[in-house]
Coordinates of C-alpha atoms in Angstrom, one line a residue:
Chain A
X90 CA 59.0 -17.1 -1.4
X91 CA 56.1 -17.8 0.7
X92 CA 52.4 -18.1 -0.6
X93 CA 51.3 -14.7 1.0
X94 CA 53.8 -13.0 -1.3
X95 CA 52.7 -15.0 -4.3
X96 CA 49.0 -14.8 -3.8
X97 CA 48.6 -11.5 -5.4
X98 CA 50.7 -12.5 -8.6
X99 CA 48.5 -15.3 -8.8
X100 CA 45.4 -13.5 -8.5
X101 CA 46.2 -10.7 -10.8
X102 CA 47.5 -13.3 -13.6
X103 CA 43.8 -15.5 -13.3
X104 CA 42.2 -12.2 -13.8
X105 CA 44.6 -10.8 -16.5
X106 CA 44.8 -13.9 -18.8
X107 CA 41.2 -13.8 -20.4
X108 CA 41.3 -10.0 -20.9
X109 CA 44.7 -10.1 -22.5
X110 CA 44.7 -13.5 -24.4
X111 CA 41.9 -13.6 -27.0
X112 CA 42.2 -16.8 -28.8
X113 CA 43.1 -15.9 -32.6
X114 CA 43.3 -19.6 -33.9
X115 CA 42.3 -18.5 -37.5
X116 CA 45.7 -16.5 -37.7
X117 CA 47.7 -19.9 -37.2
X118 CA 46.2 -20.6 -41.0
X119 CA 47.3 -17.0 -42.0
X120 CA 50.8 -17.5 -41.2
X121 CA 51.4 -21.0 -42.0
X122 CA 50.7 -19.8 -45.4
X123 CA 54.2 -19.0 -45.5
X124 CA 56.0 -20.6 -42.4
X125 CA 54.8 -24.1 -43.2
X126 CA 57.6 -23.7 -45.7
X127 CA 60.5 -26.1 -44.5
X128 CA 63.0 -24.3 -46.7
X129 CA 62.0 -20.7 -45.6
X130 CA 65.1 -19.0 -43.7
X131 CA 66.8 -15.7 -43.1
X132 CA 70.3 -15.1 -43.3
X133 CA 71.8 -13.1 -40.1
X134 CA 74.8 -10.8 -40.0
X135 CA 76.7 -13.4 -37.9
X136 CA 76.3 -15.8 -40.9
X137 CA 73.9 -18.0 -39.4
X138 CA 70.8 -19.3 -41.2
X139 CA 68.1 -18.6 -39.4
X140 CA 65.2 -21.0 -40.5
X141 CA 61.5 -19.8 -40.2
X142 CA 59.6 -23.2 -40.8
X143 CA 56.8 -23.6 -37.8
X144 CA 55.7 -27.0 -37.5
X145 CA 51.9 -27.2 -37.0
X146 CA 51.8 -30.2 -35.7
X147 CA 54.1 -29.5 -33.0
X148 CA 52.3 -26.4 -32.1
X149 CA 48.7 -27.9 -31.7
X150 CA 49.9 -30.6 -29.7
X151 CA 51.5 -28.1 -27.3
X152 CA 50.0 -26.6 -24.1
X153 CA 48.9 -23.7 -26.2
X154 CA 47.6 -25.3 -29.6
X155 CA 43.9 -24.0 -29.6
X156 CA 44.2 -21.4 -27.0
X157 CA 46.8 -19.3 -28.5
X158 CA 48.1 -17.5 -32.0
X159 CA 50.5 -16.8 -33.7
X160 CA 50.5 -13.0 -32.8
X161 CA 50.0 -13.7 -28.8
X162 CA 53.8 -14.1 -28.8
X163 CA 54.8 -12.1 -32.0
X164 CA 53.1 -9.3 -30.6
X165 CA 55.4 -7.0 -33.2
X166 CA 54.5 -8.9 -35.9
X167 CA 51.6 -6.0 -37.3
X168 CA 52.1 -6.2 -40.8
X169 CA 52.6 -8.3 -44.0
X170 CA 55.2 -8.7 -45.1
X171 CA 57.3 -8.1 -41.8
X172 CA 59.3 -5.4 -40.9
X173 CA 62.7 -6.5 -41.2
X174 CA 64.3 -7.2 -37.5
X175 CA 67.7 -5.6 -36.2
X176 CA 69.1 -9.1 -34.7
X177 CA 72.7 -10.0 -35.8
X178 CA 72.6 -13.7 -34.1
X179 CA 70.1 -16.2 -33.7
X180 CA 70.7 -15.9 -29.8
X181 CA 69.9 -12.4 -30.1
X182 CA 66.8 -13.1 -31.9
X183 CA 66.1 -15.7 -28.8
X184 CA 67.1 -13.4 -26.0
X185 CA 64.8 -10.9 -27.6
X186 CA 61.8 -13.0 -26.8
X187 CA 62.8 -13.2 -23.0
X188 CA 59.5 -10.8 -22.5
X189 CA 57.2 -12.8 -24.6
X190 CA 55.8 -15.1 -21.8
X191 CA 55.5 -12.1 -19.5
X192 CA 52.1 -11.3 -20.6
X193 CA 50.2 -14.4 -19.3
X194 CA 53.2 -16.0 -17.1
X195 CA 53.8 -13.0 -14.6
X196 CA 54.6 -14.8 -12.0
X197 CA 57.2 -17.3 -13.4
X198 CA 58.5 -14.8 -15.4
X199 CA 59.5 -12.5 -12.3
X200 CA 60.9 -15.2 -10.5
X201 CA 63.4 -15.8 -13.0
X202 CA 64.7 -12.1 -12.6
X203 CA 65.9 -13.3 -9.1
X204 CA 67.4 -16.5 -10.9
X205 CA 71.4 -16.8 -11.8
X206 CA 70.2 -17.4 -15.5
X207 CA 69.0 -14.0 -15.6
X208 CA 72.1 -12.7 -13.4
X209 CA 74.1 -14.3 -16.4
X210 CA 72.2 -12.7 -19.2
X211 CA 72.1 -9.2 -17.4
X212 CA 75.9 -9.3 -17.5
X213 CA 76.3 -10.0 -20.8
X214 CA 76.4 -14.1 -21.2
X215 CA 74.6 -14.9 -24.3
X216 CA 74.5 -18.5 -23.5
X217 CA 72.5 -18.3 -20.3
X218 CA 69.2 -20.1 -20.9
X219 CA 65.6 -17.8 -21.6
X220 CA 62.3 -19.2 -21.3
X221 CA 62.4 -21.2 -24.5
X222 CA 65.6 -22.9 -24.0
X223 CA 63.9 -24.9 -21.3
X224 CA 60.3 -24.9 -22.0
X225 CA 60.7 -24.7 -26.2
X226 CA 59.3 -22.2 -28.2
X227 CA 55.9 -23.5 -30.6
X228 CA 55.9 -27.5 -28.9
X229 CA 56.0 -26.5 -25.5
X230 CA 54.6 -29.5 -23.3
X231 CA 54.4 -29.9 -19.4
X232 CA 57.8 -29.7 -18.6
X233 CA 57.5 -32.1 -16.0
X234 CA 56.2 -35.1 -17.7
X235 CA 57.4 -37.5 -17.8
X236 CA 59.4 -36.2 -14.6
X237 CA 62.8 -37.5 -15.7
X238 CA 62.1 -34.7 -18.5
X239 CA 63.2 -32.3 -15.7
X240 CA 66.8 -33.4 -15.5
X241 CA 67.0 -34.0 -19.4
X242 CA 66.2 -30.3 -19.7
X243 CA 68.6 -29.0 -17.3
X244 CA 71.2 -31.5 -19.1
X245 CA 71.2 -29.4 -22.1
X246 CA 73.6 -27.2 -20.2
X247 CA 74.9 -29.1 -17.5
X248 CA 76.1 -32.1 -18.6
X249 CA 78.4 -32.9 -16.2
X250 CA 76.4 -33.1 -13.0
X251 CA 73.6 -34.4 -15.0
X252 CA 75.2 -37.5 -15.3
X253 CA 76.8 -37.2 -12.1
X254 CA 73.2 -37.3 -10.6
X255 CA 72.2 -39.8 -13.0
X256 CA 74.2 -42.4 -11.1
X257 CA 73.3 -40.8 -7.9
X258 CA 70.7 -43.4 -5.4
X259 CA 68.2 -40.1 -6.5
X260 CA 69.0 -40.1 -10.2
X261 CA 68.4 -44.1 -10.6
X262 CA 65.9 -44.2 -9.0
X263 CA 64.4 -40.8 -11.1
X264 CA 65.7 -42.3 -14.4
X265 CA 65.7 -46.0 -13.9
X266 CA 62.8 -46.9 -11.8
X267 CA 60.2 -43.8 -12.7
X268 CA 60.3 -43.0 -8.8
X269 CA 58.8 -39.7 -8.4
X270 CA 59.5 -39.4 -4.9
X271 CA 63.0 -38.7 -5.7
X272 CA 64.1 -35.0 -6.2
X273 CA 65.1 -34.0 -9.5
X274 CA 67.1 -31.0 -9.9
X275 CA 64.3 -28.7 -9.5
X276 CA 63.3 -30.0 -6.1
X277 CA 66.5 -28.1 -4.3
X278 CA 67.2 -25.4 -7.4
X279 CA 64.1 -24.6 -8.3
X280 CA 62.8 -24.0 -11.8
X281 CA 62.1 -20.2 -12.1
X282 CA 64.0 -18.4 -9.4
X283 CA 67.2 -20.8 -9.5
X284 CA 69.8 -19.4 -6.7
X285 CA 73.4 -20.3 -7.7
X286 CA 74.9 -22.8 -5.1
X287 CA 77.2 -19.9 -4.2
X288 CA 74.1 -17.3 -3.0
X289 CA 74.5 -16.7 0.3
X290 CA 72.7 -18.5 2.9
X291 CA 72.5 -21.3 0.4
X292 CA 75.0 -23.9 2.5
X293 CA 73.9 -23.4 5.7
X294 CA 70.1 -23.4 4.2
X295 CA 70.8 -27.1 2.4
X296 CA 70.1 -29.1 5.3
X297 CA 66.3 -28.1 5.1
X298 CA 66.3 -29.4 1.5
X299 CA 67.1 -32.7 2.9
X300 CA 64.9 -32.5 5.7
X301 CA 62.0 -31.8 3.1
X302 CA 61.9 -35.6 3.0
X303 CA 64.5 -37.1 4.8
X304 CA 62.1 -35.8 8.0
X305 CA 58.9 -36.9 6.5
X306 CA 57.8 -40.1 8.2
X307 CA 55.6 -41.4 5.5
X308 CA 57.8 -41.0 2.6
X309 CA 60.7 -42.5 4.5
X310 CA 58.8 -45.8 5.8
X311 CA 58.1 -46.8 2.2
X312 CA 61.6 -47.0 1.6
X313 CA 62.9 -48.2 5.4
X314 CA 65.0 -45.2 6.0
X315 CA 64.5 -43.2 9.2
X316 CA 63.7 -40.0 10.0
X317 CA 66.3 -39.7 12.7
X318 CA 69.2 -38.5 10.7
X319 CA 68.0 -34.8 11.0
X320 CA 67.3 -35.1 14.6
X321 CA 71.0 -36.5 15.0
X322 CA 72.4 -34.3 13.1
X323 CA 71.2 -31.1 14.6
X324 CA 71.7 -32.7 18.0
X325 CA 75.2 -33.2 17.1
X326 CA 78.0 -30.9 17.1
X327 CA 78.0 -30.0 13.2
X328 CA 74.5 -29.7 13.2
X329 CA 73.8 -27.7 16.0
X330 CA 76.7 -25.1 14.5
X331 CA 75.2 -24.9 11.4
X332 CA 71.5 -24.2 12.9
X333 CA 73.3 -21.4 15.2
X334 CA 75.1 -19.8 12.2
X335 CA 71.9 -19.7 10.0
X336 CA 71.0 -17.9 13.3
X337 CA 73.1 -14.8 14.2
X338 CA 72.9 -13.8 10.4
X339 CA 76.5 -12.5 10.0
X340 CA 78.2 -13.5 7.0
X341 CA 82.1 -14.1 6.2
X342 CA 83.5 -17.9 6.3
X343 CA 81.2 -20.3 7.8
X344 CA 82.5 -23.7 8.9
X345 CA 80.9 -26.4 9.4
X346 CA 79.8 -30.1 8.1
X347 CA 76.5 -30.0 6.5
X348 CA 74.5 -33.2 5.0
X349 CA 76.1 -32.4 1.5
X350 CA 79.6 -32.3 3.0
X351 CA 79.5 -36.2 3.7
X352 CA 77.2 -37.7 1.6
X353 CA 78.2 -35.6 -1.3
X354 CA 75.4 -33.0 -3.5
X355 CA 74.6 -34.8 -7.0
X356 CA 76.5 -38.2 -6.6
X357 CA 74.8 -39.1 -3.3
X358 CA 75.0 -42.7 -3.0
X359 CA 72.9 -45.2 -0.4
X360 CA 74.5 -45.7 3.0
X361 CA 73.2 -49.0 3.6
X362 CA 73.1 -52.4 1.1
X363 CA 75.3 -52.9 -1.9
X364 CA 77.8 -50.1 -2.8
X365 CA 77.7 -48.3 0.8
X366 CA 80.8 -50.4 1.8
X367 CA 82.5 -47.4 -0.6
X368 CA 81.2 -44.5 2.2
X369 CA 82.3 -46.3 5.2
X370 CA 85.7 -46.9 4.2
X371 CA 86.0 -43.3 2.9
X372 CA 85.0 -42.1 6.3
X373 CA 87.8 -41.3 7.5
X374 CA 88.9 -39.5 4.1
X375 CA 85.8 -37.5 4.6
X376 CA 86.6 -36.3 8.0
X377 CA 89.8 -35.3 7.0
X378 CA 88.3 -32.8 4.4
X379 CA 87.9 -31.1 7.6
X380 CA 89.9 -32.6 10.0
X381 CA 93.5 -33.2 8.8
X382 CA 95.0 -35.7 10.9
X383 CA 92.0 -37.7 11.3
X384 CA 92.1 -41.0 12.3
X385 CA 90.1 -44.1 11.8
X386 CA 89.7 -44.1 15.6
X387 CA 88.7 -40.3 14.8
X388 CA 86.0 -41.0 12.4
X389 CA 84.6 -43.4 15.0
X390 CA 83.6 -40.5 17.0
X391 CA 80.7 -39.8 14.7
X392 CA 77.9 -42.3 15.5
X393 CA 76.8 -43.2 11.9
X394 CA 73.2 -41.0 13.0
X395 CA 72.4 -43.6 15.5
X396 CA 70.9 -42.5 19.1
X397 CA 73.5 -43.8 21.6
X398 CA 72.2 -47.4 22.8
X399 CA 74.0 -50.2 24.9
X400 CA 74.8 -52.4 21.7
X401 CA 76.1 -49.2 19.4
X402 CA 77.8 -46.8 21.7
X403 CA 78.2 -48.4 25.5
X404 CA 80.5 -45.8 26.8
X405 CA 78.5 -42.6 25.5
X406 CA 74.7 -44.4 26.7
X407 CA 76.6 -45.3 30.1
X408 CA 77.5 -41.7 30.3
X409 CA 73.8 -40.2 29.5
X410 CA 72.2 -42.8 31.9
X411 CA 74.8 -42.1 34.5
X412 CA 73.6 -38.1 34.5
X413 CA 70.1 -38.8 33.8
X414 CA 70.0 -40.5 37.7
X415 CA 72.8 -38.5 38.9
X416 CA 71.4 -34.9 38.8
X417 CA 68.1 -35.4 39.7
X418 CA 69.0 -37.5 42.7
X419 CA 71.8 -34.9 43.5
X420 CA 69.4 -31.7 43.4
X421 CA 66.6 -33.5 44.9
X422 CA 69.1 -34.7 48.0
X423 CA 70.5 -30.7 48.3
X424 CA 66.8 -29.4 47.9
X425 CA 65.4 -31.9 50.6
X426 CA 67.9 -30.9 52.6
X427 CA 67.3 -27.1 52.4
X428 CA 63.7 -27.8 53.0
X429 CA 64.4 -29.6 55.9
X430 CA 66.8 -26.9 57.3
X431 CA 64.2 -24.5 56.7
X432 CA 61.7 -26.2 58.4
X433 CA 63.7 -26.4 61.8
X434 CA 64.4 -22.8 61.4
X435 CA 60.1 -22.6 61.4
X436 CA 59.4 -25.2 64.2
X437 CA 62.5 -23.5 66.3
X438 CA 60.8 -19.6 66.2
Chain B
X254 CA 79.9 -11.6 71.9
X255 CA 81.7 -9.0 70.0
X256 CA 84.6 -9.3 67.6
X257 CA 85.5 -11.2 64.5
X258 CA 88.3 -14.0 63.2
X259 CA 90.2 -14.3 59.4
X260 CA 88.5 -17.5 58.2
X261 CA 89.9 -17.0 54.9
X262 CA 93.0 -15.7 53.7
X263 CA 93.4 -12.9 50.7
X264 CA 95.0 -15.6 48.6
X265 CA 91.7 -17.7 49.2
X266 CA 89.5 -14.6 48.9
X267 CA 91.3 -14.1 45.7
X268 CA 90.9 -17.8 44.3
X269 CA 87.0 -17.1 45.3
X270 CA 86.8 -14.1 43.3
X271 CA 88.4 -15.7 40.4
X272 CA 86.2 -19.1 40.6
X273 CA 83.3 -17.2 40.7
X274 CA 83.9 -14.6 38.1
X275 CA 85.4 -17.7 35.3
X276 CA 82.0 -20.4 36.6
X277 CA 79.8 -17.2 35.8
X278 CA 81.4 -16.9 32.2
X279 CA 81.4 -20.6 31.5
X280 CA 77.4 -20.9 32.5
X281 CA 76.8 -18.3 30.4
X282 CA 78.6 -19.3 27.0
X283 CA 78.3 -23.3 28.3
X284 CA 74.7 -23.5 29.4
X285 CA 73.2 -22.0 25.6
X286 CA 75.2 -24.6 24.0
X287 CA 73.8 -27.4 26.0
X288 CA 70.4 -26.1 25.4
X289 CA 70.8 -24.5 21.6
X290 CA 67.4 -25.5 20.7
X291 CA 65.6 -23.3 23.1
X292 CA 64.9 -20.1 22.3
X293 CA 66.2 -18.2 25.1
X294 CA 69.7 -20.0 24.4
X295 CA 70.2 -18.9 20.8
X296 CA 68.6 -15.3 21.9
X297 CA 71.7 -15.6 24.3
X298 CA 74.0 -16.9 21.7
X299 CA 73.4 -13.9 19.4
X300 CA 73.3 -11.2 21.8
X301 CA 77.0 -12.4 22.7
X302 CA 78.1 -12.2 19.4
X303 CA 77.3 -15.8 17.4
X304 CA 78.8 -19.3 18.2
X305 CA 81.7 -18.8 16.8
X306 CA 82.5 -16.2 19.5
X307 CA 80.7 -17.7 22.1
X308 CA 82.8 -20.9 22.1
X309 CA 86.0 -18.8 21.8
X310 CA 84.5 -17.4 25.0
X311 CA 84.0 -20.4 26.6
X312 CA 87.3 -22.1 25.6
X313 CA 89.3 -19.1 26.6
X314 CA 87.4 -19.3 30.1
X315 CA 87.6 -23.1 30.5
X316 CA 91.2 -22.8 30.0
X317 CA 91.4 -20.1 32.6
X318 CA 89.4 -21.9 35.4
X319 CA 91.7 -25.0 34.2
X320 CA 94.8 -22.9 35.4
X321 CA 93.3 -21.8 38.6
X322 CA 92.0 -25.4 39.3
X323 CA 95.8 -26.5 38.9
X324 CA 97.2 -23.4 40.6
X325 CA 94.8 -24.1 43.7
X326 CA 95.5 -27.3 43.8
X327 CA 99.3 -27.3 43.5
X328 CA 99.0 -24.8 46.4
X329 CA 97.0 -26.5 48.5
X330 CA 99.5 -29.7 48.6
X331 CA 102.0 -28.0 48.5
X332 CA 101.3 -25.8 51.5
X333 CA 100.1 -29.0 53.9
X334 CA 104.0 -30.7 52.7
X335 CA 105.0 -27.4 54.0
X336 CA 103.2 -27.8 57.3
X337 CA 101.5 -24.9 56.4
X338 CA 97.9 -25.6 56.3
X339 CA 95.7 -28.1 58.2
X340 CA 93.7 -30.7 56.8
X341 CA 90.5 -28.9 57.7
X342 CA 89.0 -29.7 54.5
X343 CA 89.5 -33.4 54.2
X344 CA 86.4 -35.4 54.9
X345 CA 86.4 -37.4 58.5
X346 CA 84.7 -40.0 60.1
X347 CA 83.1 -37.2 62.1
X348 CA 81.5 -35.7 58.9
X349 CA 79.6 -38.9 58.7
X350 CA 78.6 -38.6 61.9
X351 CA 77.7 -34.9 61.8
X352 CA 76.0 -35.4 58.8
X353 CA 73.5 -37.8 60.7
X354 CA 73.5 -36.0 63.6
X355 CA 72.1 -32.8 62.0
X356 CA 69.7 -34.8 59.8
X357 CA 68.2 -36.3 63.2
X358 CA 68.2 -32.6 64.4
X359 CA 66.3 -31.3 61.4
X360 CA 64.0 -34.0 62.0
X361 CA 63.0 -33.3 65.3
X362 CA 65.3 -36.2 66.8
X363 CA 67.7 -34.4 69.0
X364 CA 67.3 -30.6 70.6
X365 CA 70.6 -29.2 69.4
X366 CA 72.3 -29.4 66.0
X367 CA 75.4 -31.1 65.1
X368 CA 78.5 -29.0 66.4
X369 CA 81.2 -28.5 63.7
X370 CA 84.9 -28.0 62.7
X371 CA 86.3 -25.1 60.5
X372 CA 84.7 -26.7 57.7
X373 CA 80.8 -28.6 58.0
X374 CA 80.2 -31.6 56.1
X375 CA 77.7 -29.4 53.6
X376 CA 81.2 -27.3 52.7
X377 CA 83.1 -30.2 52.4
X378 CA 81.0 -31.4 49.9
X379 CA 80.7 -28.5 47.9
X380 CA 84.2 -28.7 48.4
X381 CA 84.8 -31.9 46.8
X382 CA 82.4 -31.9 44.4
X383 CA 83.9 -28.3 42.8
X384 CA 86.8 -30.5 42.6
X385 CA 85.9 -33.6 41.2
X386 CA 83.5 -31.6 38.9
X387 CA 86.7 -29.6 38.2
X388 CA 88.5 -32.5 37.1
X389 CA 85.8 -34.2 34.9
X390 CA 84.5 -30.3 32.9
X391 CA 88.8 -29.8 32.3
X392 CA 89.1 -33.3 31.2
X393 CA 86.6 -33.7 29.1
X394 CA 87.1 -30.0 28.0
X395 CA 90.6 -31.2 26.5
X396 CA 89.1 -33.8 24.7
X397 CA 86.7 -31.8 22.8
X398 CA 89.2 -28.7 22.6
X399 CA 91.5 -31.4 20.7
X400 CA 89.6 -34.2 19.6
X401 CA 91.9 -35.0 16.9
X402 CA 95.0 -35.7 19.5
X403 CA 92.7 -37.7 21.6
X404 CA 91.7 -40.3 19.2
X405 CA 95.1 -40.8 18.6
X406 CA 95.3 -42.4 22.1
X407 CA 92.0 -43.3 22.7
X408 CA 89.0 -44.9 21.1
X409 CA 86.5 -42.2 18.9
X410 CA 83.9 -43.2 21.3
X411 CA 85.3 -41.1 24.2
X412 CA 84.8 -37.8 22.0
X413 CA 80.8 -38.0 22.2
X414 CA 81.0 -39.4 25.6
X415 CA 82.7 -36.6 26.8
X416 CA 80.5 -34.0 25.2
X417 CA 77.8 -35.5 27.0
X418 CA 79.5 -35.7 30.0
X419 CA 80.9 -32.2 29.9
X420 CA 77.6 -30.9 29.2
X421 CA 75.5 -33.1 32.0
X422 CA 78.7 -31.9 34.8
X423 CA 78.4 -28.7 33.7
X424 CA 74.6 -28.1 34.4
X425 CA 74.7 -30.0 37.6
X426 CA 77.5 -27.7 38.8
X427 CA 75.3 -24.7 37.3
X428 CA 72.4 -26.5 39.7
X429 CA 74.6 -27.1 42.7
X430 CA 75.9 -23.9 42.8
X431 CA 72.0 -22.1 42.2
X432 CA 70.6 -24.5 44.5
X433 CA 73.1 -25.1 47.5
X434 CA 75.4 -22.2 47.1
X435 CA 72.8 -19.7 46.7
X436 CA 71.1 -21.0 49.6
X437 CA 73.8 -21.5 52.0
X438 CA 75.5 -18.1 51.2
X439 CA 72.4 -15.8 50.4
X440 CA 69.0 -16.7 51.3
X441 CA 69.6 -19.4 54.8
X442 CA 67.9 -17.2 57.2
X443 CA 71.2 -17.7 59.3
X444 CA 72.9 -15.6 57.1
X445 CA 70.5 -13.5 54.7
X446 CA 70.9 -11.8 52.6
X447 CA 74.5 -12.0 52.1
X448 CA 77.4 -14.3 53.8
X449 CA 80.1 -11.9 53.5
X450 CA 82.7 -14.2 54.8
X451 CA 84.2 -15.3 51.8
X452 CA 85.0 -11.7 50.3
X453 CA 86.4 -9.9 53.8
X454 CA 87.8 -13.2 55.1
X455 CA 86.3 -12.3 58.3
X456 CA 83.5 -14.3 60.3
X457 CA 82.1 -12.7 63.6
X458 CA 83.0 -14.7 66.8
X459 CA 79.2 -14.6 67.2
X460 CA 78.4 -16.9 63.7
X461 CA 81.5 -18.8 64.8
X462 CA 80.2 -19.9 67.8
X463 CA 77.0 -20.7 66.1
X464 CA 78.4 -22.6 62.9
X465 CA 81.3 -23.6 64.0
X466 CA 81.0 -24.6 67.4
X467 CA 83.7 -27.2 67.7
X468 CA 86.5 -24.5 66.2
X469 CA 85.3 -22.0 68.4
X470 CA 85.7 -24.1 71.8
X471 CA 89.1 -25.0 70.2
X472 CA 90.4 -21.1 69.0
X473 CA 89.6 -20.4 72.6
X474 CA 91.5 -22.7 74.5
X475 CA 94.4 -22.7 72.1
X476 CA 94.2 -18.7 72.4
X477 CA 96.2 -16.5 74.0
X478 CA 96.0 -12.5 74.9
X479 CA 98.4 -11.8 72.3
X480 CA 96.4 -13.7 69.4
X481 CA 96.3 -11.3 66.9
X482 CA 93.4 -13.5 65.5
X483 CA 91.1 -12.4 67.4
X484 CA 89.8 -8.9 69.0

């Protein structure tokens, strides 16, 4: 979403917040008079027991501690004892609180409406996450501190990809080396407006995600990586196809190799150094995913993101150099002949 | 001097028209693929219905071009073997002397331009340039159309090399046509605005005398009163 579209939302949020929320620290104690009791619970029609204990310490240490009171979120609670609630299960209770964050966090709330998670809830999937499933409820702390917490949050449900990611070059750097440059889940998928990877345009847009880091001179320099990867990809048949297909906006099956088709998605590995031999060995198999019948010689057609040089690809370099000289020489010679002819015509008159 | 002679046969005129049409289609669909980063190229590709369609048009036109070239060369060789065609398009030592004489004339070194036979050195250069260019674009085009098959016989590096050669050879052919052919067939003060000979087959005896002096003399010597070629 462009910044210009976000701006009114942000302004609205800043302007609204102080008016809408009054600190109500005093009523925390009122509520905790009962809710500090760990044994307190209700039995729901589903047979589940819903605990009603609230950890005071967890709340005061949370981002909302000292800022919000209980009824800022639990707006439906207006009397003691509370009116009984019609929820049949714990999950129904949680989903009913989907809108609780909206009063203050309107921008992020409205982004979630465009997400796959909301789409799942809307079509009746009770397991899809709401705000509290990722952020917590009473004990909300900044979700990216430490940064590796982001992928752990997603792992709650997405166990499979998360494990694969943790073993990838990005995941290992994030989790083992505490590297904050590498992408966590939300850098590619976004946090609130998570679009599904099957969303239209997602595939063709994916090289931009890679480019946001791999085309950055300053960042790649730190790791001794080349930023030419993007350029060489775009100049090649696959990259050219991808960028033109994105341009023409037509739908339907679009077939071309993107970054992820060769490098993988969550399992991206290093292409140099230890462990990279596997990728070289798999190159033919990688080509064969789209080009059945591809041989080892065919995979050599792919110049591995290198610009042709005399050492790396002498034939390609030679052809390039030849036309670099031949075209200006040829056209220049012809233009010269034309000018000479015209000059003679003028002289003859 | 009035009258004309028939310079190009019906078959040759049809060949020229077909190659011209196919060449325009190939340029329109090929150049934007070479310069795909430019906005005009992207607009053209979108206008023609997207990259996938542009590629198929280019491939179909390429096959047509290959067939035209194949038919032309086979027929030419066949006609020569049957003795029904002269070798007037084959470059000779005379063409080099002609070129030098002509350039000397342009530079003011001589008062008379070179006198040419049926095809002057510029026409031969363009013809053989087109034949050589056709061989290059057709062979590299086949490599690009069948990369997997190619890699079964040749090293993989041939494929990116073919891609570069194909695009550059195509660009050069396009530039030669735009600069050289358009000048000689349209903008040249001798024929401006339009040399119609390749479409009607006819060239006036005046022009023949002026542009192909040696051929003119030769035809005059051979001419008999009943010769239908001259009127």
